[in-house]
Coordinates of C-alpha atoms and ligand atoms in Angstrom, one line a residue:
M1 CA -93.5 60.7 -3.0
V2 CA -94.1 62.4 -6.4
R3 CA -90.0 60.9 -7.7
R4 CA -91.4 57.5 -6.5
V5 CA -93.7 57.6 -8.8
L6 CA -92.0 58.9 -11.4
E7 CA -89.2 56.0 -11.3
A8 CA -91.6 53.7 -11.3
T9 CA -93.1 55.0 -14.8
T10 CA -89.8 54.6 -16.7
L11 CA -87.0 51.6 -17.1
L12 CA -83.7 53.2 -17.6
G13 CA -82.7 55.0 -14.6
P14 CA -80.1 57.5 -13.9
D15 CA -77.0 55.2 -14.1
D16 CA -78.4 53.7 -17.4
P17 CA -76.2 54.7 -20.4
S18 CA -78.4 56.4 -23.4
P19 CA -80.2 53.8 -26.0
F20 CA -77.9 54.8 -28.6
T21 CA -74.9 56.3 -29.6
L22 CA -74.3 58.6 -32.7
I23 CA -71.0 59.1 -34.1
G24 CA -70.5 61.6 -37.0
D25 CA -73.5 63.4 -36.8
G26 CA -74.8 65.2 -40.1
A27 CA -71.2 64.1 -41.5
P28 CA -70.7 64.6 -45.8
S29 CA -70.3 60.6 -46.5
P30 CA -73.0 58.9 -48.0
F31 CA -72.9 56.5 -46.2
V32 CA -74.9 55.9 -43.3
L33 CA -74.3 53.0 -40.6
I34 CA -76.4 51.6 -38.2
A35 CA -76.1 48.6 -35.4
D36 CA -78.7 47.2 -33.9
H37 CA -77.0 44.7 -32.3
A38 CA -74.1 46.8 -31.1
G39 CA -74.7 46.5 -27.5
Q40 CA -74.7 43.9 -24.6
V41 CA -76.3 46.3 -21.9
V42 CA -79.4 45.2 -19.8
P43 CA -80.9 48.3 -17.7
A44 CA -80.0 47.8 -14.0
A45 CA -83.9 47.7 -13.2
L46 CA -84.0 44.6 -15.2
D47 CA -80.9 42.2 -13.2
Q48 CA -79.5 40.9 -15.5
L49 CA -82.6 39.5 -17.0
G50 CA -81.9 36.9 -14.5
L51 CA -79.2 35.4 -16.9
P52 CA -75.1 34.9 -16.1
Q53 CA -72.6 37.1 -18.0
V54 CA -71.7 34.2 -19.9
E55 CA -75.3 34.3 -21.5
L56 CA -75.4 37.9 -22.3
D57 CA -71.6 37.8 -24.1
R58 CA -72.6 35.0 -26.5
H59 CA -74.0 35.9 -29.8
I60 CA -77.8 35.8 -28.2
G61 CA -76.8 39.0 -26.0
W62 CA -75.1 41.1 -29.4
D63 CA -73.6 40.9 -32.4
I64 CA -69.9 40.0 -31.2
G65 CA -67.0 42.5 -32.8
I66 CA -70.1 44.7 -35.0
A67 CA -69.5 47.5 -32.4
G68 CA -65.9 47.6 -33.0
T69 CA -66.0 47.2 -36.3
T70 CA -68.9 49.8 -37.1
R71 CA -66.4 52.8 -35.2
K72 CA -64.1 51.9 -37.0
L73 CA -65.2 51.8 -40.6
A74 CA -67.4 55.0 -39.9
A75 CA -63.9 56.4 -38.7
L76 CA -62.5 55.3 -41.8
L77 CA -65.4 56.6 -44.1
E78 CA -66.0 59.7 -42.2
A79 CA -69.4 58.7 -41.7
T80 CA -72.2 59.2 -39.3
A81 CA -73.3 55.9 -37.6
V82 CA -75.7 54.7 -34.9
L83 CA -75.4 52.0 -32.4
Q84 CA -78.1 50.0 -30.2
T85 CA -76.5 50.0 -26.6
Y86 CA -78.6 47.6 -25.3
S87 CA -78.7 44.0 -25.7
R88 CA -80.9 42.1 -28.1
L89 CA -82.3 40.3 -25.7
V90 CA -84.0 43.7 -23.4
I91 CA -86.1 43.8 -27.2
D92 CA -84.2 43.2 -30.9
C93 CA -83.9 46.5 -32.5
N94 CA -84.1 44.6 -35.7
R95 CA -87.7 43.2 -35.2
P96 CA -91.1 44.6 -35.8
L97 CA -92.7 45.2 -32.3
S98 CA -95.3 42.5 -33.2
A99 CA -92.7 40.0 -33.9
P100 CA -92.4 37.0 -31.7
G101 CA -88.7 37.8 -31.5
S102 CA -89.3 41.4 -30.5
I103 CA -88.8 40.0 -26.7
P104 CA -87.4 36.8 -27.3
A105 CA -88.7 34.0 -24.7
I106 CA -86.0 31.5 -25.9
S107 CA -82.8 32.3 -27.9
D108 CA -80.8 29.7 -29.1
G109 CA -81.5 27.1 -26.6
T110 CA -81.5 29.6 -23.5
D111 CA -84.9 30.4 -21.8
I112 CA -85.1 34.1 -20.9
A113 CA -87.8 34.0 -18.2
A114 CA -87.5 37.3 -17.6
N115 CA -89.1 37.9 -20.8
V116 CA -92.0 35.5 -20.5
A117 CA -93.1 37.0 -17.4
A118 CA -92.4 40.9 -18.1
G119 CA -96.4 42.3 -18.7
E120 CA -97.4 44.3 -21.3
A121 CA -96.0 48.1 -18.9
Q122 CA -92.6 46.7 -19.1
R123 CA -93.1 45.6 -22.7
T124 CA -94.1 48.9 -23.7
Q125 CA -91.4 50.8 -21.7
R126 CA -88.9 48.3 -23.4
A127 CA -90.5 49.6 -27.0
E128 CA -90.3 53.3 -25.9
E129 CA -87.2 53.9 -24.0
I130 CA -84.9 51.3 -25.8
F131 CA -86.4 51.0 -29.4
A132 CA -88.0 53.8 -29.8
P133 CA -85.1 56.6 -29.2
Y134 CA -82.6 54.3 -31.7
H135 CA -84.9 53.9 -34.3
A136 CA -85.7 58.1 -34.0
A137 CA -81.9 58.9 -33.9
I138 CA -81.5 56.7 -37.5
R139 CA -84.8 58.5 -39.0
D140 CA -83.7 62.1 -37.6
Q141 CA -79.8 61.6 -39.7
L142 CA -82.1 60.3 -42.4
D143 CA -84.3 63.2 -42.3
A144 CA -81.8 65.6 -42.3
R145 CA -79.8 64.4 -45.4
A146 CA -83.1 64.5 -47.5
A147 CA -84.0 67.4 -46.2
R148 CA -80.5 68.8 -47.3
G149 CA -80.5 67.0 -50.8
Q150 CA -77.7 64.5 -49.5
P151 CA -77.6 61.1 -51.2
T152 CA -77.3 58.2 -48.7
I153 CA -76.3 54.7 -48.9
L154 CA -77.3 52.7 -45.6
I155 CA -75.7 49.7 -44.2
A156 CA -77.2 47.4 -41.5
M157 CA -74.1 46.1 -39.7
H158 CA -74.4 42.3 -38.1
S159 CA -72.4 39.4 -37.2
F160 CA -73.1 35.6 -37.1
T161 CA -72.2 32.7 -35.0
P162 CA -69.9 30.3 -36.8
V163 CA -72.0 27.2 -35.7
F164 CA -75.7 27.3 -35.1
G165 CA -77.8 24.5 -34.5
G166 CA -74.7 22.1 -34.8
I167 CA -74.4 22.5 -38.7
I168 CA -70.5 24.8 -39.3
R169 CA -72.0 27.9 -41.6
P170 CA -69.3 28.1 -44.8
W171 CA -69.8 31.5 -45.1
H172 CA -67.2 34.3 -43.7
A173 CA -69.9 37.1 -44.6
G174 CA -73.4 37.3 -46.1
V175 CA -75.2 40.1 -48.2
L176 CA -78.5 40.4 -47.0
Y177 CA -81.6 42.0 -49.0
L178 CA -85.4 41.8 -49.3
R179 CA -86.9 43.9 -52.4
D180 CA -83.3 45.7 -53.4
N181 CA -80.5 43.7 -54.3
R182 CA -78.0 46.7 -56.3
L183 CA -75.6 46.8 -53.1
A184 CA -75.7 43.6 -52.5
M185 CA -74.8 42.0 -55.5
A186 CA -72.4 44.9 -56.0
L187 CA -70.2 43.9 -52.8
K188 CA -70.8 40.4 -53.1
P189 CA -68.1 39.7 -56.2
L190 CA -66.0 42.1 -54.5
L191 CA -65.7 40.1 -51.2
E192 CA -65.4 36.8 -53.1
A193 CA -62.2 38.3 -55.2
D194 CA -60.5 38.9 -51.5
G195 CA -61.3 35.2 -51.2
L196 CA -64.0 34.9 -49.2
V197 CA -67.1 32.7 -49.3
V198 CA -70.3 35.0 -49.5
G199 CA -73.5 34.2 -48.2
D200 CA -76.5 35.7 -50.6
N201 CA -79.1 36.1 -48.4
Q202 CA -76.9 33.4 -45.9
P203 CA -77.0 32.9 -43.2
Y204 CA -79.9 35.3 -43.0
A205 CA -82.7 36.8 -45.6
V206 CA -84.5 39.9 -44.7
S207 CA -88.3 39.9 -44.4
D208 CA -90.7 42.2 -43.6
Q209 CA -91.6 39.3 -40.4
T210 CA -88.3 39.0 -39.0
D211 CA -86.5 42.6 -40.0
Y212 CA -87.7 46.1 -38.9
A213 CA -84.3 48.1 -39.8
I214 CA -84.0 47.4 -43.7
P215 CA -87.7 47.7 -44.4
V216 CA -88.5 50.8 -42.5
H217 CA -85.2 53.0 -43.1
G218 CA -84.1 51.5 -46.4
E219 CA -87.1 50.2 -48.5
A220 CA -89.4 52.5 -47.6
R221 CA -87.0 55.6 -48.2
G222 CA -85.9 54.4 -51.5
L223 CA -82.4 54.4 -50.4
V224 CA -79.9 52.4 -51.9
H225 CA -79.2 49.8 -48.9
L226 CA -77.2 46.4 -47.6
E227 CA -77.4 44.0 -44.7
L228 CA -74.3 43.2 -43.6
E229 CA -73.4 39.8 -41.9
I230 CA -69.8 39.0 -40.7
R231 CA -69.0 36.1 -39.2
Q232 CA -68.1 36.6 -35.3
D233 CA -64.9 34.8 -35.1
L234 CA -63.2 36.9 -37.7
I235 CA -64.4 40.1 -36.0
A236 CA -63.3 39.0 -32.5
D237 CA -60.3 41.4 -31.3
D238 CA -59.3 44.6 -32.8
A239 CA -57.3 43.3 -35.2
G240 CA -59.9 41.6 -37.4
Q241 CA -62.1 45.0 -36.7
A242 CA -59.6 46.6 -38.5
Q243 CA -58.9 44.3 -41.2
W244 CA -62.5 44.1 -41.9
A245 CA -63.3 48.1 -41.7
Q246 CA -60.2 48.5 -44.0
R247 CA -61.1 45.6 -46.6
L248 CA -65.1 47.1 -46.4
A249 CA -64.0 50.8 -46.2
N250 CA -62.0 50.4 -49.8
M251 CA -64.5 48.2 -51.2
L252 CA -67.6 50.8 -50.0
T253 CA -66.2 53.8 -51.1
S254 CA -65.1 52.5 -55.0
L255 CA -69.0 51.2 -55.1
A256 CA -70.0 54.8 -54.5
P257 CA -69.7 56.5 -57.2
G258 CA -71.8 54.3 -58.9
F259 CA -74.8 54.6 -56.4
T260 CA -74.5 58.4 -55.9
H261 CA -74.3 60.1 -58.9
A262 CA -77.2 62.6 -59.6
Ligands
ZN1 ZN1 -77.6 41.4 -35.6

């Protein structure tokens, strides 16, 4: 009887995976990579949010290609990375909990009826069991680095869809920022020199209302940071992910000394 009550109070069951993957715990590299939309898992209790798999597989479910790209980049940089496991349709880990899109009612034309129906208790469960431990894992890494006096360059990894709202997006990648564009403006010309079309706060711009990771983990700590968006079709397969990881590793490694000297 007690067991049944306990089960009813948690969202994640014994067969649901951890809400985050931590790679390179405490690594000496200056880079820390985070990927808020890396995963597309839905807790078993939520029954795929009532959606067909094809909806979870498209960009509304996750950032296509970014998990593989982030893992490969972390390996090349020998850096720490924290990746979210669950779909942003369950709870968006790059939205303030107060934002309307935190647990979206609709996403790119798809109604998420299970989210409209989710009561306060279930919303709190999603925040406490998915959002909170992921951000705590990032915070713990950043706290430990600060305590060691280790410089940190924070990179938030994302991907975007090549067409949105019927409009073809012209960019291969975008550098996003709010109050501190130092790393964005340093990386942008390197990407452009590689023949790429790079959005300046495109296809999205960072804001306090719509973003969580950069304002909280980057700006509030005064860390050098960047939110990077890569067009998803460029990193949809292993070869594309490897190419982008190598390109970014080369560029970021060349930029690091300018941002980490004492
Ligand atoms: Zn994203």
